[in-house]
Amino acid sequence: MNSVSESVETRSTTTRPRRRPTRADALAIGAYVLLGVVVCLNYWADVNNRVSSHLPTDHSWFEWLFAHGAYSVQHLENPLFTARQNAPDGVNMMANTSLLGVTLPLAPLTLLLGPQVVYALYLGGALAATAGTSYWMLSRHLVRSRAAAFVGGAFLGFAPGIVHHANGQPNFVSNFLLPLIVVRVFRLAEPGRWRRNGLVLGLLVAYQIFINEEMLLLTAMACLVIVVAYAAMRPRLAWARAGTFAAGLGTGGALALLLTAYPIWFQFNGPQSYRGLQGGVFHSWGEDVVAFVTFPRDTIAGTEAVEATIGMTEQNTWFGWPLVLLSVVALVLLVRRSLVARILAVLVVLFSVAALGPEIRFNGELTGIAGPWSYIPADLPLVEMMMPTRLTLVTTAALGVLLALAWDAVAGHRSPVPAPRAPEGAATDRRRPRWQHLVGYAAISLAVLPLLPTPLPAEPVDPPPAFITSGAWRPYVPDGRTLVPVPIPSNVHGLPTLRWSALTGHEFPIPAGYFIGPNLDGEGVFGAPNRPTSTLIYQTMDAGELPEISDENRRQAVEDLRFWRASVVVLGAHPREPVLRDLLTALLGAPQRVDDVWLWDVRDRV
């Protein structure tokens, strides 16, 4: 099996002997699993009633997605669309971060354990799995030292930006296929194997589309830069392999397109699809220059106070100054003798600069200096959906590989793994003073250890009312009608009520919700366009007092309930429960007290 390094260098087609799993491999995977458990530790303290403190609504959305996967499998419904949220219009699941490649296979487990447990299990497992496949890629294809592969794999799986996304966004930690995709891309140039390599690549790409399209796009961009950089540095060898590479790439692309043509069409043309996001909300989100040398919050060196300085960004580049300094030194030392290091340098510089966005930001303040994205139209296809700061996730991947190369270079002849030849950039068997090894190991360790993740912050959330969990709602909600929870779920309000749907397995449809769907102009917006009644509810919650209610408000409430096909309006325990009860009473009349909720039966009115 050719190594990635050999594929990039294309010096020869010498295959490397298969390496069987060893105790070191098992220990590495075990360490990654343990680290995944640590990251999710605060959830396990009360897994059924805790959500992310940083992104509680996103956390609840992904619990809802696990329930959606289970519901789709259980009822044999099309998973690309659902009417269980945003009734009656529904939600285009392909046009949202639906994670179908995970929620559908895990449906039996979700039905058995519930979405809260599966969410926490999967979150830690995805982090560990990404580190594991990165370790495999590095140890089998790039470095000789398993310790080097372990360090690089740990960083790729648990890097600051990745762990920060774990706060409610498991789709951005589900990167376990990406190292396999990268390896397969660079094996496309193997003579005589373009068909097999292309088919495997096509299968991997097709599956990744159902996990996270944005991370797949970033990976494709990185691979394109690597190929172009390699062709510029090794033009003759690149030209000699170009035909084989193109044949394999075409095969993989054709297979991926064949397998995903309908879902992709559905994403952009199916019901509740949209074109771009209103106002290009992501386009301006660039990375702060100071963020590169700042310690991230969710690490042993970070604190919550640092967010007050730079702002609550996604912390994709919060590497801390020791790692930035080490990376610069490592690149300077390796770039002359390693083609891989030179390509990594191109990736780091290009994607770090590109991530600065349309205007340079320094220490939380806009400087007025134009950034690279100021020259890119905000309405370009794909670009309009991208967030500049996330380009630095490619920088993160490059630094993870660089750490492995640096450790491997320090290890030199000590590497326990035999190979036909060392990857370019690795040390030879020339003996070095012991102190040089110790200094090298210490420098890498001191740069990486401050970035060890701590348990993600979690906060308690009220469980659904007994009226919901016991099934007491069933006599009130016939088929074809909805249960309207108050507050009505949205991207700002109604976190607990969105969980009512998730934790009951989507047994009743609800109006509005937390998703991206089209507005009247076909542009993507967060949540459903507010109806007059939902707007009135949100305004009352924010003000904390009952507004004057007119006959027009009552007429509009009936019209909105008719649009939602409501059968019952339900208000459970809530900090604003008294004023919300008064509001709904003024709109709909006196409620019933059923179990632990206030209930307005509106079947006869709508």
Coordinates of C-alpha atoms in Angstrom, one line a residue:
M1 CA 0.0 0.0 0.0
N2 CA 1.5 3.3 -1.0
S3 CA 1.7 6.0 1.6
V4 CA 0.1 9.3 1.3
S5 CA 3.6 10.8 1.3
E6 CA 4.7 8.5 -1.5
S7 CA 1.5 9.3 -3.5
V8 CA 2.2 13.1 -3.1
E9 CA 5.8 12.7 -4.0
T10 CA 5.1 10.1 -6.7
R11 CA 8.8 9.0 -6.5
S12 CA 7.9 5.3 -6.9
T13 CA 5.2 2.8 -6.8
T14 CA 6.8 0.7 -4.0
T15 CA 4.2 -0.7 -1.7
R16 CA 4.5 -0.6 2.0
P17 CA 3.8 -3.9 3.8
R18 CA 0.5 -4.1 5.6
R19 CA 0.9 -3.3 9.3
R20 CA -1.2 -5.3 11.6
P21 CA -2.9 -3.7 14.6
T22 CA -0.7 -3.7 17.7
R23 CA -1.1 -3.0 21.3
A24 CA 0.1 0.6 20.6
D25 CA -2.8 1.0 18.2
A26 CA -5.3 -0.3 20.8
L27 CA -3.8 2.0 23.5
A28 CA -4.1 5.0 21.1
I29 CA -7.8 4.2 20.3
G30 CA -8.5 3.7 24.0
A31 CA -7.0 7.0 24.9
Y32 CA -9.1 8.8 22.2
V33 CA -12.3 7.1 23.6
L34 CA -11.4 8.1 27.1
L35 CA -10.9 11.7 25.9
G36 CA -14.3 11.6 24.2
V37 CA -15.8 10.6 27.5
V38 CA -14.1 13.4 29.3
V39 CA -15.4 16.0 26.9
C40 CA -19.0 14.8 27.4
L41 CA -18.7 14.3 31.1
N42 CA -21.0 17.1 32.2
Y43 CA -23.8 15.7 30.1
W44 CA -23.5 12.3 31.7
A45 CA -24.1 13.8 35.1
D46 CA -27.8 14.0 34.1
V47 CA -27.9 13.0 30.5
N48 CA -31.7 13.3 30.1
N49 CA -32.0 16.8 31.4
R50 CA -28.8 18.6 30.4
V51 CA -27.9 20.5 27.2
S52 CA -25.0 22.6 26.0
S53 CA -24.6 25.9 27.9
H54 CA -23.1 27.5 24.8
L55 CA -25.6 26.4 22.2
P56 CA -28.6 24.9 24.0
T57 CA -30.9 25.4 21.0
D58 CA -28.5 23.6 18.6
H59 CA -28.2 20.8 21.2
S60 CA -31.9 20.4 21.2
W61 CA -32.1 20.5 17.4
F62 CA -29.7 17.6 17.1
E63 CA -31.6 15.6 19.7
W64 CA -34.6 16.3 17.5
L65 CA -32.6 15.1 14.5
F66 CA -31.8 11.8 16.2
A67 CA -35.5 11.4 16.9
H68 CA -36.3 12.2 13.2
G69 CA -34.0 9.4 12.0
A70 CA -35.7 7.0 14.3
Y71 CA -39.2 8.2 13.3
S72 CA -38.3 7.9 9.6
V73 CA -37.0 4.3 10.0
Q74 CA -39.9 3.2 12.3
H75 CA -42.6 4.6 10.0
L76 CA -40.7 4.0 6.7
E77 CA -41.1 7.7 5.7
N78 CA -38.9 9.7 3.4
P79 CA -36.1 11.0 5.6
L80 CA -35.3 13.9 3.2
F81 CA -38.5 15.7 4.3
T82 CA -40.6 16.0 7.5
A83 CA -43.9 17.5 8.4
R84 CA -43.4 16.8 12.2
Q85 CA -41.9 20.3 12.6
N86 CA -43.1 23.5 10.9
A87 CA -46.5 22.0 10.3
P88 CA -48.1 22.2 7.9
D89 CA -45.3 23.3 5.5
G90 CA -42.6 21.0 6.9
V91 CA -38.8 21.1 6.7
N92 CA -36.5 20.1 3.9
M93 CA -34.0 17.9 5.8
M94 CA -31.4 17.9 3.0
A95 CA -31.4 21.7 3.1
N96 CA -30.6 21.6 6.8
T97 CA -27.8 20.0 8.9
S98 CA -29.8 16.8 9.1
L99 CA -26.9 14.3 9.8
L100 CA -28.9 11.6 8.0
G101 CA -25.8 9.4 7.5
V102 CA -25.7 9.0 11.3
T103 CA -29.3 9.3 12.6
L104 CA -30.7 6.6 10.2
P105 CA -28.1 3.9 11.1
L106 CA -28.5 4.7 14.8
A107 CA -32.3 4.7 14.7
P108 CA -32.6 1.4 16.6
L109 CA -30.4 2.7 19.3
T110 CA -32.4 5.9 19.5
L111 CA -35.6 4.0 19.8
L112 CA -34.1 1.9 22.6
L113 CA -32.2 4.6 24.6
G114 CA -33.8 7.9 23.6
P115 CA -32.2 10.8 21.7
Q116 CA -30.6 12.4 24.7
V117 CA -28.5 9.3 25.5
V118 CA -27.6 8.7 21.8
Y119 CA -26.6 12.3 21.3
A120 CA -24.1 12.2 24.2
L121 CA -22.8 8.7 23.1
Y122 CA -22.4 9.8 19.5
L123 CA -20.8 13.2 20.3
G124 CA -17.9 11.5 22.3
G125 CA -17.8 8.7 19.8
A126 CA -17.5 11.0 16.8
L127 CA -14.6 12.9 18.4
A128 CA -12.8 9.6 19.2
A129 CA -13.5 8.1 15.7
T130 CA -12.1 11.2 13.9
A131 CA -8.9 11.0 16.0
G132 CA -8.8 7.2 15.3
T133 CA -9.1 7.5 11.5
S134 CA -6.6 10.3 11.6
Y135 CA -4.2 8.1 13.6
W136 CA -4.7 5.3 11.0
M137 CA -4.0 7.7 8.1
L138 CA -0.8 9.1 9.7
S139 CA 0.6 5.8 11.0
R140 CA -0.1 3.8 7.9
H141 CA 0.7 6.4 5.3
L142 CA 2.8 9.3 6.5
V143 CA 4.9 8.8 9.6
R144 CA 6.9 5.8 11.0
S145 CA 6.5 6.7 14.7
R146 CA 3.2 5.6 16.3
A147 CA 3.7 8.2 19.0
A148 CA 3.9 10.9 16.2
A149 CA 0.7 9.5 14.7
F150 CA -1.0 9.5 18.1
V151 CA -0.1 13.2 18.7
G152 CA -1.3 14.2 15.2
G153 CA -4.5 12.1 15.5
A154 CA -5.3 13.5 18.9
F155 CA -5.0 17.1 17.5
L156 CA -7.1 16.3 14.4
G157 CA -9.8 14.8 16.5
F158 CA -9.8 17.1 19.5
A159 CA -8.5 20.4 18.1
P160 CA -9.8 23.6 19.7
G161 CA -12.2 24.5 16.9
I162 CA -13.5 20.9 16.7
V163 CA -14.2 20.7 20.5
H164 CA -15.8 24.1 20.4
H165 CA -18.2 22.9 17.7
A166 CA -19.0 20.0 20.0
N167 CA -21.0 22.5 22.0
G168 CA -24.2 21.6 20.2
Q169 CA -23.0 21.0 16.7
P170 CA -22.0 17.3 16.4
N171 CA -22.0 17.5 12.6
F172 CA -18.8 19.5 12.7
V173 CA -17.0 16.8 14.9
S174 CA -18.2 14.0 12.6
N175 CA -15.0 14.1 10.5
F176 CA -14.0 10.4 10.7
L177 CA -14.5 9.9 6.9
L178 CA -12.4 12.8 5.9
P179 CA -8.9 11.3 6.5
L180 CA -10.1 8.2 4.5
I181 CA -11.2 10.5 1.7
V182 CA -7.9 12.4 1.6
V183 CA -5.9 9.1 1.5
R184 CA -8.1 7.8 -1.3
V185 CA -7.7 11.0 -3.3
F186 CA -4.0 10.7 -3.3
R187 CA -4.1 7.0 -4.2
L188 CA -5.9 7.8 -7.4
A189 CA -2.5 8.2 -9.1
E190 CA -1.6 4.6 -8.4
P191 CA -1.0 2.9 -11.7
G192 CA -3.4 0.1 -12.5
R193 CA -5.7 0.8 -9.5
W194 CA -7.6 3.9 -10.7
R195 CA -10.9 2.1 -11.1
R196 CA -10.9 0.6 -7.6
N197 CA -9.6 3.7 -5.9
G198 CA -12.2 5.8 -7.8
L199 CA -15.1 3.6 -6.7
V200 CA -14.0 3.6 -3.1
L201 CA -13.6 7.4 -3.2
G202 CA -17.1 7.8 -4.7
L203 CA -18.7 5.7 -2.0
L204 CA -16.9 7.7 0.8
V205 CA -17.9 11.1 -0.8
A206 CA -21.5 10.0 -1.2
Y207 CA -21.7 9.0 2.4
Q208 CA -20.0 12.2 3.7
I209 CA -22.7 14.2 1.9
F210 CA -25.2 12.8 4.3
I211 CA -23.0 13.8 7.3
N212 CA -21.7 17.3 6.6
E213 CA -21.5 18.8 3.1
E214 CA -19.6 21.9 4.4
M215 CA -16.7 19.8 5.8
L216 CA -16.7 17.9 2.5
L217 CA -16.4 21.1 0.6
L218 CA -13.5 22.3 2.8
T219 CA -11.8 19.0 2.3
A220 CA -12.3 19.2 -1.5
M221 CA -10.8 22.7 -1.5
A222 CA -7.8 21.6 0.5
C223 CA -7.2 18.6 -1.8
L224 CA -7.4 21.0 -4.8
V225 CA -4.8 23.3 -3.3
I226 CA -2.6 20.3 -2.5
V227 CA -2.8 18.9 -6.1
V228 CA -2.1 22.3 -7.6
A229 CA 0.8 22.9 -5.2
Y230 CA 2.3 19.5 -5.9
A231 CA 2.0 20.0 -9.7
A232 CA 3.8 23.3 -9.4
M233 CA 6.6 21.7 -7.3
R234 CA 6.8 18.4 -9.2
P235 CA 5.5 19.2 -12.7
R236 CA 7.0 16.3 -14.6
L237 CA 5.9 13.7 -12.1
A238 CA 2.4 15.3 -11.9
W239 CA 2.1 15.2 -15.6
A240 CA 3.1 11.6 -15.8
R241 CA 0.4 10.6 -13.3
A242 CA -2.3 13.1 -14.5
G243 CA -4.1 10.6 -16.8
T244 CA -4.4 7.9 -14.1
F245 CA -5.4 10.5 -11.5
A246 CA -8.1 12.0 -13.8
A247 CA -9.5 8.6 -14.7
G248 CA -9.9 7.7 -11.0
L249 CA -11.3 11.1 -10.1
G250 CA -13.8 10.9 -12.9
T251 CA -14.9 7.4 -11.8
G252 CA -15.3 8.5 -8.2
G253 CA -17.2 11.7 -9.1
A254 CA -19.5 9.8 -11.4
L255 CA -20.4 7.2 -8.7
A256 CA -20.9 9.9 -6.0
L257 CA -23.2 11.8 -8.4
L258 CA -25.1 8.7 -9.3
L259 CA -25.7 7.9 -5.6
T260 CA -26.6 11.4 -4.5
A261 CA -28.2 13.0 -7.5
Y262 CA -31.8 12.8 -6.2
P263 CA -31.0 14.0 -2.6
I264 CA -29.0 16.9 -4.0
W265 CA -31.8 17.8 -6.4
F266 CA -34.2 17.6 -3.5
Q267 CA -32.0 19.8 -1.4
F268 CA -32.1 22.7 -4.0
N269 CA -35.5 22.0 -5.7
G270 CA -37.6 20.0 -3.3
P271 CA -40.3 21.4 -1.0
Q272 CA -39.1 24.0 1.4
S273 CA -35.8 24.4 -0.4
Y274 CA -34.2 27.9 -0.6
R275 CA -31.6 29.9 -2.4
G276 CA -28.9 31.4 -0.3
L277 CA -29.4 33.0 3.1
Q278 CA -31.1 36.3 3.6
G279 CA -28.6 39.1 3.9
G280 CA -25.6 36.8 3.5
V281 CA -25.4 36.4 7.3
F282 CA -22.4 34.1 7.1
H283 CA -20.4 36.1 4.6
S284 CA -19.1 38.7 7.1
W285 CA -18.0 36.2 9.9
G286 CA -14.2 36.4 9.6
E287 CA -11.6 35.2 12.1
D288 CA -10.0 37.7 14.5
V289 CA -6.2 37.9 14.0
V290 CA -5.6 37.7 17.8
A291 CA -7.7 34.5 17.9
F292 CA -4.8 32.5 16.4
V293 CA -2.6 33.0 19.5
T294 CA -5.4 32.9 22.1
F295 CA -6.1 29.8 24.3
P296 CA -9.6 28.5 23.7
R297 CA -12.2 28.4 26.4
D298 CA -12.8 24.6 26.6
T299 CA -9.2 23.7 27.3
I300 CA -7.1 23.5 30.4
A301 CA -5.3 26.7 29.5
G302 CA -8.5 28.7 28.6
T303 CA -11.0 30.6 30.6
E304 CA -14.5 32.0 29.9
A305 CA -13.2 35.5 30.4
V306 CA -11.3 35.4 27.2
E307 CA -14.5 35.5 25.2
A308 CA -15.2 38.9 26.5
T309 CA -12.1 40.2 24.8
I310 CA -12.4 38.7 21.3
G311 CA -16.0 37.8 21.4
M312 CA -17.9 34.5 21.3
T313 CA -16.6 33.3 17.9
E314 CA -16.5 29.6 16.9
Q315 CA -12.9 29.5 18.2
N316 CA -11.7 27.6 15.1
T317 CA -8.2 29.1 15.3
W318 CA -7.7 29.5 19.0
F319 CA -4.4 27.6 19.0
G320 CA -2.6 29.5 21.7
W321 CA 0.8 31.2 21.1
P322 CA 3.0 28.1 22.0
L323 CA 1.5 26.1 19.2
V324 CA 1.7 29.0 16.7
L325 CA 5.4 29.5 17.6
L326 CA 6.1 25.8 17.4
S327 CA 4.4 25.5 14.0
V328 CA 6.5 28.4 12.6
V329 CA 9.7 26.8 13.8
A330 CA 8.7 23.3 12.6
L331 CA 7.9 24.7 9.1
V332 CA 11.2 26.5 8.9
L333 CA 13.1 23.4 9.9
L334 CA 11.2 21.0 7.7
V335 CA 10.2 22.9 4.6
R336 CA 13.6 22.6 2.9
R337 CA 13.8 18.9 3.1
S338 CA 10.1 17.9 3.0
L339 CA 7.7 18.3 0.1
V340 CA 4.9 17.5 2.5
A341 CA 6.0 20.3 4.8
R342 CA 6.1 22.7 1.9
I343 CA 2.5 21.8 0.9
L344 CA 1.4 22.2 4.5
A345 CA 2.9 25.7 4.6
V346 CA 0.9 26.6 1.5
L347 CA -2.3 25.3 3.2
V348 CA -1.7 27.1 6.4
V349 CA -0.9 30.5 4.8
L350 CA -3.6 30.3 2.2
F351 CA -6.5 29.2 4.4
S352 CA -5.5 31.3 7.4
V353 CA -5.5 34.5 5.3
A354 CA -8.7 33.6 3.4
A355 CA -10.5 33.1 6.8
L356 CA -10.0 36.7 7.8
G357 CA -13.2 37.6 6.0
P358 CA -14.2 40.9 4.3
E359 CA -12.7 43.2 7.0
I360 CA -9.7 42.6 9.2
R361 CA -10.7 42.2 12.9
F362 CA -8.0 42.7 15.6
N363 CA -8.7 41.9 19.3
G364 CA -12.5 42.2 18.7
E365 CA -12.4 45.5 16.8
L366 CA -12.9 46.0 13.1
T367 CA -9.8 47.8 11.7
G368 CA -11.3 49.2 8.4
I369 CA -8.7 47.2 6.5
A370 CA -10.2 45.2 3.6
G371 CA -9.9 41.5 4.0
P372 CA -9.8 38.9 1.2
W373 CA -13.5 38.3 1.2
S374 CA -14.2 41.9 0.3
Y375 CA -13.2 41.0 -3.2
I376 CA -15.6 38.1 -3.5
P377 CA -19.3 38.7 -4.3
A378 CA -21.5 37.7 -1.4
D379 CA -24.1 36.1 -3.7
L380 CA -21.8 33.6 -5.5
P381 CA -23.2 30.1 -5.3
L382 CA -21.8 28.1 -2.4
V383 CA -19.8 31.2 -1.3
E384 CA -22.9 32.8 0.0
M385 CA -23.4 29.8 2.3
M386 CA -19.9 29.7 3.6
M387 CA -18.5 31.2 6.8
P388 CA -15.0 32.6 6.3
T389 CA -13.8 31.6 9.8
R390 CA -14.5 28.0 9.1
L391 CA -11.8 27.9 6.4
T392 CA -9.3 27.7 9.2
L393 CA -10.5 24.2 9.9
V394 CA -8.2 23.3 7.0
T395 CA -5.4 25.1 8.8
T396 CA -6.3 23.0 11.8
A397 CA -5.9 19.8 9.7
A398 CA -2.6 21.0 8.3
L399 CA -1.2 21.7 11.8
G400 CA -2.3 18.2 13.0
V401 CA -0.3 16.6 10.2
L402 CA 2.6 19.0 10.9
L403 CA 2.7 18.0 14.5
A404 CA 3.0 14.3 13.5
L405 CA 5.8 15.2 11.0
A406 CA 7.6 17.2 13.7
W407 CA 7.4 14.4 16.2
D408 CA 8.5 11.9 13.6
A409 CA 11.5 14.0 12.7
V410 CA 12.5 14.3 16.4
A411 CA 12.1 10.5 16.8
G412 CA 14.4 9.9 13.8
H413 CA 16.0 6.4 14.0
R414 CA 14.1 5.6 17.1
S415 CA 11.0 4.9 15.1
P416 CA 9.9 1.3 15.9
V417 CA 8.1 0.7 12.6
P418 CA 10.2 -0.6 9.8
A419 CA 9.6 0.8 6.3
P420 CA 11.3 0.5 2.9
R421 CA 12.3 4.2 3.3
A422 CA 11.4 7.1 5.5
P423 CA 8.8 9.6 4.3
E424 CA 10.5 12.7 3.0
G425 CA 11.1 15.0 5.9
A426 CA 11.6 12.3 8.5
A427 CA 15.0 12.0 10.2
T428 CA 17.5 9.4 9.0
D429 CA 19.4 6.9 11.1
R430 CA 22.1 9.5 11.9
R431 CA 22.5 9.5 15.7
R432 CA 21.7 12.7 17.5
P433 CA 22.5 13.8 21.0
R434 CA 19.9 12.7 23.5
W435 CA 19.2 16.2 24.6
Q436 CA 18.0 17.2 21.1
H437 CA 15.3 14.5 21.3
L438 CA 14.3 15.6 24.7
V439 CA 14.1 19.3 23.7
G440 CA 12.0 18.4 20.6
Y441 CA 9.6 16.2 22.6
A442 CA 9.3 18.8 25.3
A443 CA 8.6 21.6 22.8
I444 CA 5.8 19.7 21.1
S445 CA 4.3 18.6 24.4
L446 CA 4.3 22.1 25.8
A447 CA 2.6 23.4 22.8
V448 CA -0.1 20.7 22.7
L449 CA -0.8 20.0 26.4
P450 CA -2.5 23.4 27.1
L451 CA -5.0 22.5 24.4
L452 CA -6.2 19.4 26.2
P453 CA -10.0 19.7 26.3
T454 CA -12.0 20.0 29.4
P455 CA -15.6 18.8 29.9
L456 CA -18.0 20.9 27.8
P457 CA -20.2 23.3 29.8
A458 CA -23.7 22.0 30.3
E459 CA -26.9 23.5 31.9
P460 CA -30.0 21.9 33.2
V461 CA -33.2 22.0 31.1
D462 CA -36.7 21.3 32.4
P463 CA -38.1 18.0 31.3
P464 CA -41.3 17.9 29.3
P465 CA -44.5 18.0 31.3
A466 CA -46.0 14.7 32.4
F467 CA -49.0 15.5 30.2
I468 CA -46.6 15.1 27.2
T469 CA -44.4 12.2 28.3
S470 CA -47.3 10.1 29.7
G471 CA -49.3 10.3 26.4
A472 CA -52.1 12.1 28.0
W473 CA -52.2 14.4 25.0
R474 CA -53.3 11.6 22.7
P475 CA -57.1 12.1 23.0
Y476 CA -56.7 15.8 22.1
V477 CA -54.6 15.4 18.9
P478 CA -56.3 13.4 16.1
D479 CA -54.4 12.5 13.0
G480 CA -53.8 15.4 10.7
R481 CA -53.9 18.0 13.5
T482 CA -51.1 19.6 15.5
L483 CA -50.2 20.2 19.1
V484 CA -49.2 23.9 19.6
P485 CA -46.7 24.2 22.4
V486 CA -46.3 27.6 24.1
P487 CA -43.8 29.2 23.6
I488 CA -44.0 28.3 20.0
P489 CA -40.6 26.8 19.0
S490 CA -38.2 29.1 17.1
N491 CA -34.5 29.8 16.8
V492 CA -34.8 32.3 19.7
H493 CA -37.7 31.0 21.9
G494 CA -39.1 27.7 22.8
L495 CA -36.1 25.5 23.5
P496 CA -38.0 23.3 26.0
T497 CA -41.0 23.0 23.7
L498 CA -38.9 21.8 20.8
R499 CA -37.7 19.0 23.0
W500 CA -41.3 18.0 23.6
S501 CA -41.4 16.7 20.0
A502 CA -37.9 15.2 20.2
L503 CA -38.4 13.3 23.4
T504 CA -41.8 11.8 22.4
G505 CA -40.4 10.5 19.2
H506 CA -42.2 13.0 16.9
E507 CA -45.5 11.4 17.8
F508 CA -47.3 14.8 17.2
P509 CA -46.5 17.5 14.7
I510 CA -45.7 21.0 15.9
P511 CA -45.8 24.4 14.1
A512 CA -42.8 26.6 13.5
G513 CA -39.5 25.3 14.9
Y514 CA -35.7 25.6 14.6
F515 CA -34.5 25.1 11.1
I516 CA -33.6 26.9 7.9
G517 CA -36.4 27.4 5.3
P518 CA -37.5 29.8 2.6
N519 CA -39.1 33.2 3.1
L520 CA -41.6 34.7 0.7
D521 CA -38.7 35.6 -1.7
G522 CA -37.2 32.1 -1.6
E523 CA -34.2 33.1 0.5
G524 CA -33.2 31.0 3.5
V525 CA -34.1 32.3 6.9
F526 CA -33.8 30.8 10.4
G527 CA -37.2 29.4 11.5
A528 CA -40.6 29.9 10.1
P529 CA -41.9 33.4 9.2
N530 CA -43.6 34.6 12.3
R531 CA -47.4 34.6 12.3
P532 CA -49.2 37.5 14.2
T533 CA -50.0 35.2 17.1
S534 CA -46.4 33.9 17.5
T535 CA -45.1 37.4 17.3
L536 CA -47.6 38.5 20.0
I537 CA -46.5 35.6 22.2
Y538 CA -42.8 36.5 21.9
Q539 CA -43.4 40.2 22.5
T540 CA -45.3 39.3 25.7
M541 CA -42.6 37.1 26.9
D542 CA -39.9 39.7 26.3
A543 CA -42.0 42.5 28.0
G544 CA -43.2 40.3 30.9
E545 CA -46.6 42.0 30.9
L546 CA -49.9 41.5 29.2
P547 CA -50.5 43.9 26.3
E548 CA -54.0 45.2 25.4
I549 CA -55.8 42.5 23.4
S550 CA -58.2 43.6 20.7
D551 CA -60.9 41.7 18.7
E552 CA -58.5 41.7 15.8
N553 CA -55.9 39.9 17.9
R554 CA -58.5 37.2 18.7
R555 CA -59.6 36.9 15.1
Q556 CA -56.0 36.6 14.0
A557 CA -55.3 33.9 16.7
V558 CA -58.1 31.8 15.3
E559 CA -56.8 32.3 11.8
D560 CA -53.3 31.3 12.8
L561 CA -54.5 28.2 14.7
R562 CA -56.4 27.2 11.6
F563 CA -53.3 27.6 9.5
W564 CA -51.4 25.4 11.9
R565 CA -54.2 22.9 11.9
A566 CA -54.2 23.1 15.6
S567 CA -56.2 20.8 17.9
V568 CA -54.9 21.9 21.3
V569 CA -52.7 24.7 22.7
V570 CA -50.5 23.6 25.6
L571 CA -48.7 25.7 28.2
G572 CA -46.4 24.0 30.6
A573 CA -44.1 25.2 33.4
H574 CA -42.2 28.3 32.2
P575 CA -40.6 31.4 33.8
R576 CA -43.2 33.5 32.0
E577 CA -46.1 31.1 32.6
P578 CA -48.4 33.6 34.4
V579 CA -48.3 36.2 31.7
L580 CA -48.5 33.7 28.9
R581 CA -51.6 32.1 30.6
D582 CA -53.2 35.5 30.8
L583 CA -52.4 36.2 27.2
L584 CA -53.8 32.9 25.9
T585 CA -56.9 33.3 28.1
A586 CA -57.5 36.7 26.6
L587 CA -57.1 35.3 23.1
L588 CA -58.8 31.9 23.4
G589 CA -60.9 31.9 26.6
A590 CA -60.4 30.0 29.9
P591 CA -58.1 27.0 29.8
Q592 CA -58.4 23.6 31.4
R593 CA -55.9 22.3 33.9
V594 CA -54.9 18.8 32.8
D595 CA -52.2 17.1 34.7
D596 CA -49.3 19.6 34.9
V597 CA -50.3 21.9 31.9
W598 CA -52.8 24.5 30.9
L599 CA -54.7 23.4 27.9
W600 CA -56.9 25.2 25.4
D601 CA -58.9 22.8 23.3
V602 CA -59.5 24.6 20.0
R603 CA -60.8 21.7 17.8
D604 CA -64.3 23.2 17.6
R605 CA -63.0 26.6 16.6
V606 CA -60.6 25.8 13.8

